[in-house]
Each structure stands twice: as structure tokens, then as C-alpha cells.
PDB file of C-alpha atoms in Angstrom:
ATOM      1  CA  MET L   1     -10.553 -31.460  40.334  1.00 45.00           C
ATOM      2  CA  LEU L   2     -11.617 -29.071  37.617  1.00 43.00           C
ATOM      3  CA  LYS L   3     -15.080 -27.468  38.043  1.00 50.00           C
ATOM      4  CA  PRO L   4     -17.625 -27.889  35.218  1.00 46.00           C
ATOM      5  CA  LYS L   5     -17.212 -24.390  34.028  1.00 46.00           C
ATOM      6  CA  ALA L   6     -13.389 -24.855  33.869  1.00 44.00           C
ATOM      7  CA  ILE L   7     -13.856 -28.002  31.913  1.00 39.00           C
ATOM      8  CA  ILE L   8     -16.046 -26.271  29.418  1.00 40.00           C
ATOM      9  CA  CYS L   9     -13.531 -23.484  28.895  1.00 41.00           C
ATOM     10  CA  TYR L  10     -10.721 -26.040  28.593  1.00 38.00           C
ATOM     11  CA  CYS L  11     -12.598 -28.037  25.952  1.00 40.00           C
ATOM     12  CA  LEU L  12     -13.409 -24.889  23.942  1.00 35.00           C
ATOM     13  CA  PHE L  13      -9.706 -23.929  24.067  1.00 35.00           C
ATOM     14  CA  ILE L  14      -8.785 -27.321  22.765  1.00 34.00           C
ATOM     15  CA  LEU L  15     -11.288 -27.045  19.817  1.00 34.00           C
ATOM     16  CA  LEU L  16     -10.118 -23.667  19.041  1.00 33.00           C
ATOM     17  CA  LEU L  17      -6.506 -24.673  19.102  1.00 35.00           C
ATOM     18  CA  PHE L  18      -7.190 -27.776  16.899  1.00 34.00           C
ATOM     19  CA  GLY L  19      -9.121 -25.726  14.431  1.00 34.00           C
ATOM     20  CA  PHE L  20      -6.448 -23.043  13.973  1.00 31.00           C
ATOM     21  CA  SER L  21      -3.622 -25.616  13.858  1.00 30.00           C
ATOM     22  CA  SER L  22      -5.360 -27.799  11.214  1.00 32.00           C
ATOM     23  CA  GLY L  23      -5.975 -24.814   8.902  1.00 34.00           C
ATOM     24  CA  ALA L  24      -9.776 -25.095   9.379  1.00 36.00           C
ATOM     25  CA  SER L  25     -11.861 -21.985   8.773  1.00 45.00           C
ATOM     26  CA  ALA L  26     -15.493 -21.550   9.435  1.00 44.00           C
ATOM     27  CA  GLY L  27     -15.692 -19.002   6.647  1.00 48.00           C
ATOM     28  CA  SER L  28     -14.073 -21.219   3.922  1.00 93.00           C
ATOM     29  CA  ILE L  29     -15.614 -21.016   0.543  1.00 98.00           C
ATOM     30  CA  LYS L  30     -16.628 -24.573  -0.578  1.00 98.00           C
ATOM     31  CA  THR L  31     -15.174 -25.047  -4.061  1.00 98.00           C
ATOM     32  CA  LEU L  32     -15.195 -27.741  -6.788  1.00 98.00           C
ATOM     33  CA  ILE L  33     -12.628 -27.964  -9.562  1.00 98.00           C
ATOM     34  CA  VAL L  34     -13.831 -29.856 -12.575  1.00 98.00           C
ATOM     35  CA  THR L  35     -11.022 -31.471 -14.537  1.00 98.00           C
ATOM     36  CA  GLY L  36      -9.860 -34.695 -15.991  1.00 98.00           C
ATOM     37  CA  GLN L  37      -9.606 -34.121 -19.723  1.00 98.00           C
ATOM     38  CA  ASN L  38      -7.776 -31.291 -21.482  1.00 97.00           C
ATOM     39  CA  ASN L  39      -5.391 -30.613 -24.392  1.00 96.00           C
ATOM     40  CA  HIS L  40      -3.312 -28.969 -21.587  1.00 97.00           C
ATOM     41  CA  ASN L  41      -1.571 -30.580 -18.598  1.00 97.00           C
ATOM     42  CA  TRP L  42      -4.514 -30.956 -16.288  1.00 98.00           C
ATOM     43  CA  LYS L  43      -2.712 -33.203 -13.916  1.00 98.00           C
ATOM     44  CA  VAL L  44      -0.517 -30.199 -13.070  1.00 98.00           C
ATOM     45  CA  SER L  45      -2.971 -27.340 -13.552  1.00 98.00           C
ATOM     46  CA  HIS L  46      -5.661 -28.589 -11.369  1.00 98.00           C
ATOM     47  CA  VAL L  47      -3.197 -29.265  -8.516  1.00 98.00           C
ATOM     48  CA  ALA L  48      -1.735 -25.796  -8.982  1.00 98.00           C
ATOM     49  CA  LEU L  49      -5.243 -24.307  -8.826  1.00 98.00           C
ATOM     50  CA  LYS L  50      -6.091 -26.324  -5.681  1.00 98.00           C
ATOM     51  CA  GLN L  51      -2.961 -25.165  -4.014  1.00 98.00           C
ATOM     52  CA  ILE L  52      -3.487 -21.512  -4.979  1.00 98.00           C
ATOM     53  CA  LEU L  53      -6.927 -21.523  -3.557  1.00 98.00           C
ATOM     54  CA  GLU L  54      -6.316 -23.459  -0.422  1.00 97.00           C
ATOM     55  CA  ASN L  55      -3.060 -21.696   0.425  1.00 97.00           C
ATOM     56  CA  SER L  56      -5.054 -18.409   0.458  1.00 97.00           C
ATOM     57  CA  GLY L  57      -6.953 -19.733   3.454  1.00 97.00           C
ATOM     58  CA  LEU L  58     -10.248 -18.641   1.915  1.00 98.00           C
ATOM     59  CA  PHE L  59     -11.296 -21.905   0.100  1.00 98.00           C
ATOM     60  CA  THR L  60     -11.795 -25.540   0.695  1.00 98.00           C
ATOM     61  CA  VAL L  61     -11.400 -27.473  -2.512  1.00 98.00           C
ATOM     62  CA  ASP L  62     -12.872 -30.728  -3.809  1.00 98.00           C
ATOM     63  CA  VAL L  63     -11.956 -32.105  -7.288  1.00 98.00           C
ATOM     64  CA  ALA L  64     -14.194 -33.875  -9.782  1.00 98.00           C
ATOM     65  CA  VAL L  65     -12.112 -35.876 -12.201  1.00 98.00           C
ATOM     66  CA  SER L  66     -13.849 -37.114 -15.433  1.00 98.00           C
ATOM     67  CA  PRO L  67     -13.180 -40.432 -17.134  1.00 98.00           C
ATOM     68  CA  PRO L  68     -10.245 -40.513 -19.653  1.00 98.00           C
ATOM     69  CA  GLU L  69     -10.912 -39.245 -23.192  1.00 97.00           C
ATOM     70  CA  GLY L  70     -12.988 -41.785 -25.179  1.00 98.00           C
ATOM     71  CA  ASP L  71     -14.273 -43.613 -22.175  1.00 98.00           C
ATOM     72  CA  SER L  72     -17.906 -43.641 -21.197  1.00 98.00           C
ATOM     73  CA  MET L  73     -19.022 -40.345 -19.524  1.00 98.00           C
ATOM     74  CA  SER L  74     -22.322 -41.712 -18.380  1.00 98.00           C
ATOM     75  CA  ASP L  75     -21.375 -41.879 -14.720  1.00 98.00           C
ATOM     76  CA  PHE L  76     -19.694 -38.482 -14.676  1.00 98.00           C
ATOM     77  CA  LEU L  77     -22.465 -36.784 -12.627  1.00 98.00           C
ATOM     78  CA  PRO L  78     -20.908 -34.195 -10.224  1.00 98.00           C
ATOM     79  CA  ASP L  79     -23.368 -32.526  -7.858  1.00 98.00           C
ATOM     80  CA  PHE L  80     -22.697 -28.786  -8.060  1.00 98.00           C
ATOM     81  CA  LYS L  81     -25.358 -27.731  -5.573  1.00 98.00           C
ATOM     82  CA  PRO L  82     -23.236 -27.988  -2.328  1.00 98.00           C
ATOM     83  CA  TYR L  83     -20.591 -25.550  -3.672  1.00 98.00           C
ATOM     84  CA  GLN L  84     -20.350 -21.804  -3.689  1.00 98.00           C
ATOM     85  CA  LEU L  85     -17.855 -21.984  -6.456  1.00 98.00           C
ATOM     86  CA  VAL L  86     -17.148 -24.215  -9.480  1.00 99.00           C
ATOM     87  CA  VAL L  87     -13.750 -23.725 -11.274  1.00 99.00           C
ATOM     88  CA  LEU L  88     -13.656 -25.143 -14.796  1.00 99.00           C
ATOM     89  CA  ASP L  89     -10.284 -26.761 -15.850  1.00 98.00           C
ATOM     90  CA  TYR L  90     -11.784 -29.010 -18.491  1.00 98.00           C
ATOM     91  CA  ASN L  91     -11.589 -29.329 -22.290  1.00 98.00           C
ATOM     92  CA  GLY L  92     -12.732 -32.744 -23.387  1.00 98.00           C
ATOM     93  CA  ASP L  93     -15.535 -35.081 -24.224  1.00 98.00           C
ATOM     94  CA  GLU L  94     -19.249 -33.936 -23.946  1.00 98.00           C
ATOM     95  CA  TRP L  95     -20.731 -34.171 -20.504  1.00 98.00           C
ATOM     96  CA  PRO L  96     -23.824 -36.361 -19.984  1.00 98.00           C
ATOM     97  CA  ALA L  97     -27.150 -34.512 -20.521  1.00 98.00           C
ATOM     98  CA  GLU L  98     -27.850 -34.693 -16.713  1.00 98.00           C
ATOM     99  CA  THR L  99     -24.496 -33.101 -15.844  1.00 98.00           C
ATOM    100  CA  GLN L 100     -25.206 -30.414 -18.443  1.00 98.00           C
ATOM    101  CA  ARG L 101     -28.678 -29.790 -16.806  1.00 98.00           C
ATOM    102  CA  ARG L 102     -27.167 -29.656 -13.326  1.00 98.00           C
ATOM    103  CA  PHE L 103     -24.547 -27.078 -14.401  1.00 98.00           C
ATOM    104  CA  VAL L 104     -27.028 -24.791 -16.169  1.00 98.00           C
ATOM    105  CA  GLU L 105     -29.316 -25.015 -13.200  1.00 98.00           C
ATOM    106  CA  TYR L 106     -26.382 -24.146 -10.933  1.00 98.00           C
ATOM    107  CA  ALA L 107     -25.550 -21.133 -13.007  1.00 98.00           C
ATOM    108  CA  LYS L 108     -29.102 -19.865 -13.348  1.00 97.00           C
ATOM    109  CA  ASN L 109     -29.682 -20.224  -9.585  1.00 97.00           C
ATOM    110  CA  GLY L 110     -26.742 -17.908  -8.732  1.00 98.00           C
ATOM    111  CA  GLY L 111     -23.675 -20.179  -8.501  1.00 98.00           C
ATOM    112  CA  GLY L 112     -20.241 -18.860  -8.661  1.00 98.00           C
ATOM    113  CA  ILE L 113     -18.230 -19.979 -11.757  1.00 99.00           C
ATOM    114  CA  VAL L 114     -14.619 -19.424 -12.817  1.00 99.00           C
ATOM    115  CA  VAL L 115     -13.629 -20.282 -16.352  1.00 99.00           C
ATOM    116  CA  TYR L 116      -9.950 -21.053 -16.473  1.00 98.00           C
ATOM    117  CA  HIS L 117      -7.659 -20.974 -19.765  1.00 98.00           C
ATOM    118  CA  ALA L 118      -8.695 -23.923 -21.947  1.00 98.00           C
ATOM    119  CA  ALA L 119     -12.113 -24.193 -20.426  1.00 98.00           C
ATOM    120  CA  SER L 120     -12.920 -21.628 -23.077  1.00 98.00           C
ATOM    121  CA  ALA L 121     -12.630 -24.327 -25.715  1.00 98.00           C
ATOM    122  CA  PRO L 122     -14.967 -27.331 -25.185  1.00 98.00           C
ATOM    123  CA  PHE L 123     -18.702 -27.830 -26.156  1.00 98.00           C
ATOM    124  CA  PRO L 124     -18.990 -25.508 -29.186  1.00 98.00           C
ATOM    125  CA  GLN L 125     -22.533 -26.747 -29.890  1.00 97.00           C
ATOM    126  CA  TRP L 126     -23.812 -26.354 -26.290  1.00 98.00           C
ATOM    127  CA  GLU L 127     -25.559 -22.859 -26.442  1.00 97.00           C
ATOM    128  CA  ALA L 128     -25.829 -22.353 -22.667  1.00 98.00           C
ATOM    129  CA  TYR L 129     -22.188 -23.157 -22.067  1.00 98.00           C
ATOM    130  CA  ASN L 130     -21.060 -20.626 -24.766  1.00 98.00           C
ATOM    131  CA  GLN L 131     -23.207 -18.032 -23.064  1.00 98.00           C
ATOM    132  CA  ILE L 132     -21.759 -18.910 -19.694  1.00 98.00           C
ATOM    133  CA  ILE L 133     -18.159 -18.603 -20.784  1.00 98.00           C
ATOM    134  CA  GLY L 134     -18.914 -15.440 -22.811  1.00 98.00           C
ATOM    135  CA  LEU L 135     -16.159 -15.913 -25.352  1.00 98.00           C
ATOM    136  CA  GLY L 136     -14.622 -19.218 -26.605  1.00 98.00           C
ATOM    137  CA  GLY L 137     -12.432 -20.577 -29.345  1.00 98.00           C
ATOM    138  CA  TRP L 138     -11.187 -23.719 -31.284  1.00 98.00           C
ATOM    139  CA  ASN L 139     -13.070 -26.972 -31.729  1.00 98.00           C
ATOM    140  CA  GLY L 140     -14.806 -25.719 -34.908  1.00 97.00           C
ATOM    141  CA  ARG L 141     -16.113 -22.454 -33.528  1.00 98.00           C
ATOM    142  CA  ASP L 142     -16.772 -19.736 -36.035  1.00 98.00           C
ATOM    143  CA  GLU L 143     -19.123 -16.789 -36.809  1.00 97.00           C
ATOM    144  CA  LYS L 144     -22.133 -19.013 -35.874  1.00 97.00           C
ATOM    145  CA  ASN L 145     -20.915 -18.940 -32.296  1.00 97.00           C
ATOM    146  CA  GLY L 146     -20.900 -15.212 -32.049  1.00 98.00           C
ATOM    147  CA  PRO L 147     -18.731 -12.167 -32.883  1.00 98.00           C
ATOM    148  CA  TRP L 148     -15.037 -11.579 -32.394  1.00 98.00           C
ATOM    149  CA  VAL L 149     -14.613  -9.058 -29.597  1.00 98.00           C
ATOM    150  CA  TYR L 150     -11.670  -6.592 -29.483  1.00 98.00           C
ATOM    151  CA  LEU L 151     -10.721  -3.067 -28.575  1.00 98.00           C
ATOM    152  CA  GLU L 152     -10.522  -0.563 -31.544  1.00 97.00           C
ATOM    153  CA  ASN L 153     -10.117   3.164 -31.091  1.00 95.00           C
ATOM    154  CA  GLY L 154     -10.882   2.955 -27.446  1.00 94.00           C
ATOM    155  CA  LYS L 155     -14.185   1.042 -27.926  1.00 96.00           C
ATOM    156  CA  TRP L 156     -15.167  -2.601 -27.737  1.00 97.00           C
ATOM    157  CA  VAL L 157     -16.117  -3.908 -31.182  1.00 97.00           C
ATOM    158  CA  GLU L 158     -18.325  -6.850 -31.954  1.00 97.00           C
ATOM    159  CA  ASP L 159     -17.143  -8.171 -35.277  1.00 98.00           C
ATOM    160  CA  PHE L 160     -19.498 -10.617 -37.018  1.00 97.00           C
ATOM    161  CA  SER L 161     -17.315 -11.194 -39.933  1.00 97.00           C
ATOM    162  CA  SER L 162     -16.834 -14.868 -41.000  1.00 98.00           C
ATOM    163  CA  GLY L 163     -13.800 -16.727 -39.745  1.00 98.00           C
ATOM    164  CA  MET L 164     -12.376 -19.216 -37.138  1.00 98.00           C
ATOM    165  CA  ALA L 165     -12.392 -18.623 -33.388  1.00 98.00           C
ATOM    166  CA  GLY L 166      -9.392 -18.891 -31.060  1.00 98.00           C
ATOM    167  CA  SER L 167      -5.679 -18.593 -31.629  1.00 98.00           C
ATOM    168  CA  HIS L 168      -2.631 -17.304 -30.025  1.00 98.00           C
ATOM    169  CA  GLY L 169       0.926 -16.414 -30.912  1.00 97.00           C
ATOM    170  CA  ALA L 170       4.237 -17.528 -29.351  1.00 98.00           C
ATOM    171  CA  GLN L 171       4.268 -17.479 -25.550  1.00 97.00           C
ATOM    172  CA  HIS L 172       5.844 -14.272 -24.098  1.00 98.00           C
ATOM    173  CA  GLU L 173       5.558 -11.785 -21.339  1.00 98.00           C
ATOM    174  CA  PHE L 174       2.947  -9.085 -21.974  1.00 98.00           C
ATOM    175  CA  VAL L 175       1.394  -6.108 -20.167  1.00 98.00           C
ATOM    176  CA  MET L 176      -2.109  -6.289 -18.878  1.00 98.00           C
ATOM    177  CA  ASN L 177      -4.188  -3.134 -19.379  1.00 98.00           C
ATOM    178  CA  THR L 178      -7.023  -2.095 -16.956  1.00 98.00           C
ATOM    179  CA  ARG L 179     -10.503  -1.611 -18.646  1.00 98.00           C
ATOM    180  CA  ASP L 180     -12.644  -1.343 -15.554  1.00 97.00           C
ATOM    181  CA  ARG L 181     -11.265   0.268 -12.414  1.00 95.00           C
ATOM    182  CA  LYS L 182     -14.427   0.086 -10.324  1.00 96.00           C
ATOM    183  CA  HIS L 183     -15.271  -3.576 -10.260  1.00 98.00           C
ATOM    184  CA  PRO L 184     -14.515  -5.256  -6.934  1.00 98.00           C
ATOM    185  CA  ILE L 185     -12.048  -7.638  -8.476  1.00 98.00           C
ATOM    186  CA  MET L 186     -10.066  -4.662  -9.755  1.00 98.00           C
ATOM    187  CA  LYS L 187     -10.027  -2.268  -6.779  1.00 97.00           C
ATOM    188  CA  GLY L 188      -6.570  -1.551  -5.710  1.00 97.00           C
ATOM    189  CA  LEU L 189      -4.839  -3.357  -8.624  1.00 98.00           C
ATOM    190  CA  PRO L 190      -2.452  -1.365 -10.830  1.00 98.00           C
ATOM    191  CA  GLU L 191      -3.492   0.090 -14.193  1.00 98.00           C
ATOM    192  CA  LYS L 192      -0.845  -1.973 -15.891  1.00 98.00           C
ATOM    193  CA  TRP L 193       1.207  -5.065 -14.920  1.00 98.00           C
ATOM    194  CA  LYS L 194       3.460  -7.433 -16.653  1.00 98.00           C
ATOM    195  CA  HIS L 195       2.338 -11.056 -16.824  1.00 98.00           C
ATOM    196  CA  ALA L 196       4.944 -13.812 -16.946  1.00 98.00           C
ATOM    197  CA  GLY L 197       5.366 -15.922 -20.140  1.00 97.00           C
ATOM    198  CA  ASP L 198       2.053 -17.252 -21.305  1.00 98.00           C
ATOM    199  CA  GLU L 199      -0.234 -17.696 -24.222  1.00 98.00           C
ATOM    200  CA  LEU L 200      -2.114 -14.550 -25.204  1.00 98.00           C
ATOM    201  CA  TYR L 201      -5.540 -15.792 -26.527  1.00 98.00           C
ATOM    202  CA  ASP L 202      -6.826 -13.844 -29.435  1.00 98.00           C
ATOM    203  CA  ARG L 203      -9.814 -13.927 -31.915  1.00 98.00           C
ATOM    204  CA  LEU L 204     -12.159 -15.391 -29.303  1.00 98.00           C
ATOM    205  CA  ARG L 205     -15.878 -15.394 -30.348  1.00 98.00           C
ATOM    206  CA  GLY L 206     -19.058 -15.816 -28.338  1.00 98.00           C
ATOM    207  CA  PRO L 207     -22.565 -14.677 -27.512  1.00 96.00           C
ATOM    208  CA  GLY L 208     -21.894 -13.634 -23.947  1.00 91.00           C
ATOM    209  CA  LYS L 209     -22.592 -10.292 -22.259  1.00 93.00           C
ATOM    210  CA  LEU L 210     -19.161  -9.145 -21.086  1.00 96.00           C
ATOM    211  CA  ASN L 211     -17.577  -6.800 -18.743  1.00 98.00           C
ATOM    212  CA  VAL L 212     -13.849  -6.686 -19.591  1.00 98.00           C
ATOM    213  CA  LEU L 213     -11.501  -6.241 -16.701  1.00 98.00           C
ATOM    214  CA  TYR L 214      -8.131  -6.569 -18.294  1.00 98.00           C
ATOM    215  CA  SER L 215      -6.905  -6.714 -21.873  1.00 98.00           C
ATOM    216  CA  ALA L 216      -3.602  -6.943 -23.633  1.00 98.00           C
ATOM    217  CA  TYR L 217      -2.136  -6.111 -27.054  1.00 98.00           C
ATOM    218  CA  SER L 218      -1.593  -9.355 -29.217  1.00 98.00           C
ATOM    219  CA  ASP L 219       1.564  -8.359 -31.135  1.00 98.00           C
ATOM    220  CA  LYS L 220       1.447  -9.617 -34.786  1.00 98.00           C
ATOM    221  CA  GLU L 221       4.959  -8.654 -35.830  1.00 98.00           C
ATOM    222  CA  LYS L 222       6.906 -10.112 -32.828  1.00 97.00           C
ATOM    223  CA  TYR L 223       4.735 -12.984 -31.778  1.00 98.00           C
ATOM    224  CA  GLY L 224       2.313 -13.852 -34.442  1.00 98.00           C
ATOM    225  CA  GLY L 225      -0.787 -12.604 -32.748  1.00 98.00           C
ATOM    226  CA  SER L 226      -3.803 -10.757 -33.917  1.00 98.00           C
ATOM    227  CA  GLY L 227      -2.465  -7.283 -33.982  1.00 98.00           C
ATOM    228  CA  ARG L 228      -5.398  -6.200 -31.677  1.00 98.00           C
ATOM    229  CA  GLU L 229      -6.112  -5.433 -28.047  1.00 98.00           C
ATOM    230  CA  GLU L 230      -7.737  -8.538 -26.791  1.00 98.00           C
ATOM    231  CA  PRO L 231     -10.046  -9.187 -23.815  1.00 98.00           C
ATOM    232  CA  LEU L 232      -8.210 -11.487 -21.370  1.00 98.00           C
ATOM    233  CA  LEU L 233      -9.982 -11.217 -17.992  1.00 98.00           C
ATOM    234  CA  PHE L 234     -13.771 -10.528 -17.945  1.00 98.00           C
ATOM    235  CA  ILE L 235     -16.964 -11.232 -16.160  1.00 98.00           C
ATOM    236  CA  VAL L 236     -20.023 -12.592 -17.901  1.00 98.00           C
ATOM    237  CA  ASN L 237     -23.700 -11.936 -17.232  1.00 97.00           C
ATOM    238  CA  TYR L 238     -25.800 -15.094 -17.235  1.00 97.00           C
ATOM    239  CA  GLY L 239     -28.866 -15.702 -15.074  1.00 94.00           C
ATOM    240  CA  LYS L 240     -28.099 -15.043 -11.429  1.00 97.00           C
ATOM    241  CA  ALA L 241     -24.575 -16.403 -11.784  1.00 98.00           C
ATOM    242  CA  ARG L 242     -21.386 -14.542 -10.914  1.00 98.00           C
ATOM    243  CA  ILE L 243     -18.904 -15.634 -13.646  1.00 98.00           C
ATOM    244  CA  PHE L 244     -15.243 -14.751 -13.867  1.00 98.00           C
ATOM    245  CA  HIS L 245     -13.257 -15.824 -16.954  1.00 98.00           C
ATOM    246  CA  THR L 246      -9.432 -15.847 -17.105  1.00 99.00           C
ATOM    247  CA  THR L 247      -7.735 -16.815 -20.239  1.00 98.00           C
ATOM    248  CA  LEU L 248      -4.361 -16.820 -18.479  1.00 98.00           C
ATOM    249  CA  GLY L 249      -2.427 -19.695 -16.904  1.00 98.00           C
ATOM    250  CA  HIS L 250      -1.121 -21.951 -19.684  1.00 98.00           C
ATOM    251  CA  SER L 251       0.331 -25.318 -18.503  1.00 97.00           C
ATOM    252  CA  TRP L 252       1.635 -27.671 -21.166  1.00 94.00           C
ATOM    253  CA  GLU L 253       2.721 -31.252 -21.484  1.00 90.00           C
ATOM    254  CA  GLY L 254       6.096 -31.471 -19.840  1.00 90.00           C
ATOM    255  CA  ASN L 255       5.377 -28.779 -17.336  1.00 95.00           C
ATOM    256  CA  THR L 256       5.648 -29.671 -13.734  1.00 97.00           C
ATOM    257  CA  LEU L 257       4.500 -27.825 -10.614  1.00 97.00           C
ATOM    258  CA  GLU L 258       7.982 -26.603 -10.348  1.00 97.00           C
ATOM    259  CA  ASN L 259       8.328 -25.461 -13.909  1.00 97.00           C
ATOM    260  CA  ASN L 260       4.880 -23.758 -14.560  1.00 98.00           C
ATOM    261  CA  THR L 261       5.670 -20.082 -15.263  1.00 98.00           C
ATOM    262  CA  ALA L 262       2.230 -18.756 -16.261  1.00 98.00           C
ATOM    263  CA  MET L 263       0.466 -20.205 -13.257  1.00 98.00           C
ATOM    264  CA  GLN L 264       3.401 -19.200 -10.908  1.00 98.00           C
ATOM    265  CA  CYS L 265       2.976 -15.486 -11.869  1.00 98.00           C
ATOM    266  CA  ALA L 266       1.743 -13.604  -8.886  1.00 98.00           C
ATOM    267  CA  GLY L 267      -0.546 -11.516 -11.180  1.00 98.00           C
ATOM    268  CA  PHE L 268      -2.329 -14.747 -12.417  1.00 98.00           C
ATOM    269  CA  GLN L 269      -2.656 -15.994  -8.794  1.00 98.00           C
ATOM    270  CA  VAL L 270      -4.005 -12.762  -7.243  1.00 98.00           C
ATOM    271  CA  THR L 271      -6.485 -12.058 -10.067  1.00 98.00           C
ATOM    272  CA  LEU L 272      -7.561 -15.711  -9.978  1.00 99.00           C
ATOM    273  CA  LEU L 273      -8.091 -15.439  -6.217  1.00 98.00           C
ATOM    274  CA  ARG L 274      -9.884 -12.125  -6.429  1.00 98.00           C
ATOM    275  CA  GLY L 275     -12.148 -13.508  -9.248  1.00 98.00           C
ATOM    276  CA  CYS L 276     -12.910 -16.669  -7.355  1.00 98.00           C
ATOM    277  CA  GLU L 277     -13.876 -14.801  -4.159  1.00 98.00           C
ATOM    278  CA  TRP L 278     -16.067 -12.355  -6.129  1.00 98.00           C
ATOM    279  CA  ALA L 279     -17.772 -15.200  -8.076  1.00 98.00           C
ATOM    280  CA  ALA L 280     -18.516 -16.991  -4.780  1.00 98.00           C
ATOM    281  CA  THR L 281     -19.570 -14.073  -2.648  1.00 98.00           C
ATOM    282  CA  GLY L 282     -20.035 -11.061  -4.679  1.00 98.00           C
ATOM    283  CA  LYS L 283     -17.342  -9.202  -2.740  1.00 97.00           C
ATOM    284  CA  VAL L 284     -13.467  -9.072  -2.601  1.00 98.00           C
ATOM    285  CA  LYS L 285     -12.012  -8.649   0.847  1.00 97.00           C
ATOM    286  CA  GLN L 286      -8.406  -9.520  -0.130  1.00 97.00           C
ATOM    287  CA  ALA L 287      -5.825  -6.761  -0.021  1.00 97.00           C
ATOM    288  CA  VAL L 288      -3.475  -6.286  -2.986  1.00 97.00           C
ATOM    289  CA  PRO L 289      -0.210  -8.081  -1.910  1.00 98.00           C
ATOM    290  CA  ASP L 290       3.269  -6.465  -1.979  1.00 97.00           C
ATOM    291  CA  ASP L 291       4.556  -8.909  -4.526  1.00 98.00           C
ATOM    292  CA  PHE L 292       2.104  -7.974  -7.255  1.00 98.00           C
ATOM    293  CA  PRO L 293       3.809  -7.333 -10.640  1.00 98.00           C
ATOM    294  CA  THR L 294       4.557  -3.807 -11.946  1.00 98.00           C
ATOM    295  CA  ALA L 295       4.243  -2.576 -15.446  1.00 98.00           C
ATOM    296  CA  GLU L 296       8.003  -3.167 -15.890  1.00 98.00           C
ATOM    297  CA  LYS L 297       8.643  -6.357 -13.858  1.00 98.00           C
ATOM    298  CA  THR L 298       7.045  -9.789 -13.492  1.00 98.00           C
ATOM    299  CA  SER L 299       6.751 -11.567 -10.117  1.00 98.00           C
ATOM    300  CA  LEU L 300       6.589 -15.303  -9.541  1.00 98.00           C
ATOM    301  CA  ARG L 301       5.281 -17.461  -6.605  1.00 98.00           C
ATOM    302  CA  PRO L 302       6.908 -20.841  -7.225  1.00 97.00           C
ATOM    303  CA  ASP L 303       5.205 -22.309  -4.172  1.00 98.00           C
ATOM    304  CA  TYR L 304       1.741 -21.047  -5.190  1.00 98.00           C
ATOM    305  CA  LYS L 305       1.238 -18.871  -2.088  1.00 96.00           C
ATOM    306  CA  HIS L 306       2.149 -15.385  -0.822  1.00 95.00           C
TER     307      HIS L 306
END
């Protein structure tokens, strides 16, 4: 017969074994993805985001799915408070006033927020949202929403000229250029790396206070872009929040998890994971993986994990 001390040790062993085998992690970052409406393929993108985050072993992920476009949004009332991180994969109907209030309160109180791709497009009239995302486009945005921001002669320009906000040329591979080597998200990442075929957002406008991490040149002659160096990955200062905005990761109608190049790019996935960890904790403990793209060659993770 086992002695009490032996029984306790055996039980602890079983608990540890179960925890490790089930993938449980006491240090997991509790995350909420907000999705459900989008002009992009949210049914693919939010699943890819969830897999990227959970496959890293750093995050546990819940998903808040809105009602379909045009349906009543009155009961769409996600509770942000339990989460260290909120990832926005949403571009659709206005949220209820209570959901807006909860989200702004979450941000002001120091919540972690990641703005992903088309989440830079909704709510042009919601002032706080535009400040939180920093830069946005489409849905009628213009100079009233803030200046264009682009790099000119080595300096970031705020251009208050009149005009629309948000566009992109044809999808293509492009080189990402470092603009801040010291930020925790950036430490160890290469100065330049080639992103797999994606939309290169340009002419974004907004009132946000930005710190640009990576930019890329939007080629006008080859792809119909702006002809400017555009901010593509940046952090935004708003209240006590830590906000990471990535414009990368296009997933269109007809895309599947298996055919989803922009999100399968290792560079997109690694910068997303590092941005998510920083937004949630203020630190980045992840090492730069050996499959990160180079300046000359893209790198894909078809199964959304390293």
C-alpha cells in the first residue's frame, strides 16, 4: 500500500503529465479575437489567427463572432475585461454603444490590442477608435480623419492635404524596411525581409500617435501604389493601452487555410506573435526563428506554426 506522501507525489505527477500532454500552460496569455463581419474572408482569417497564436504555446484564444451584416447588433456585447489581449479582425456594422464604451474603457485601463489588416477600416466616425488604430482607411475617411503619414527624405511626414484615405495596388511580394531597431518587438529581427504576396496598404490617414516599426515602398509604376514609403507595422499611444497595428495578412474570398499566402508568411506570423506578446505583457521573450524571411527570399508556414 502506498504511503500518504507517495500518494501525493503520484497525484502531482499525474496532474503535471496531464497538463503537459493537453498543451495547458499556466502562463498562457488569455486572448479574445473579435470577428464576424469583414469585406475579407473572416471565416478563414480568424481561424488562421487563432492557430498562429495557439500553436505558439503562448496564448489561449476565445472568439467573439458578431451577428451577420445587417442583423441587429444590440446583443453583441463582448466582455473585454477578462483578457490580456484583444485582436481585432472586424470590418462591419457599428458596435452597440455599450460595446464601444467597454472597448474604450479596456484600452484606457491598459489592455493589449492588436489591429489586424482590415480592422483599420471600420467606424470612421468613432473618434476614439480612430485614435486607437492610429491610421485607417476606406469607408469615407478623408482629411477630416487626420493626415496621411509617409516617409519622405528620411523623415515621417504628416500631410494634411485633402483627399481620400486607404488604397493599395496589386498584390505582390515586397521588402519590409526597419524603422525602429530598439523596440522590444523588433529586437533581433533583420533590417530588411521579403514579405510574401500581399496587399501593401497606402494613403492611410489618422489622428494616432505612432511609432513606426516597419515600412515598405509602395511601387506606383509596377503595381499601382502610392509611390511612397508607407508605414505598415506600428505601435500606437493611447491611454495606458499597448497597441500593435499590422496592415499585413490579406485573406480574400476564395482563400482557404491551405491557400492563404499572406497569412502563411513566416514574417507575418512572427511579427504578429511578437506584437501580440508585447501588447499583452510589455515584453517579448520569443527568439527569432530560423525560418524568418531574408531580404531576398520569402518563407512560408503552411500549417501556421514553426
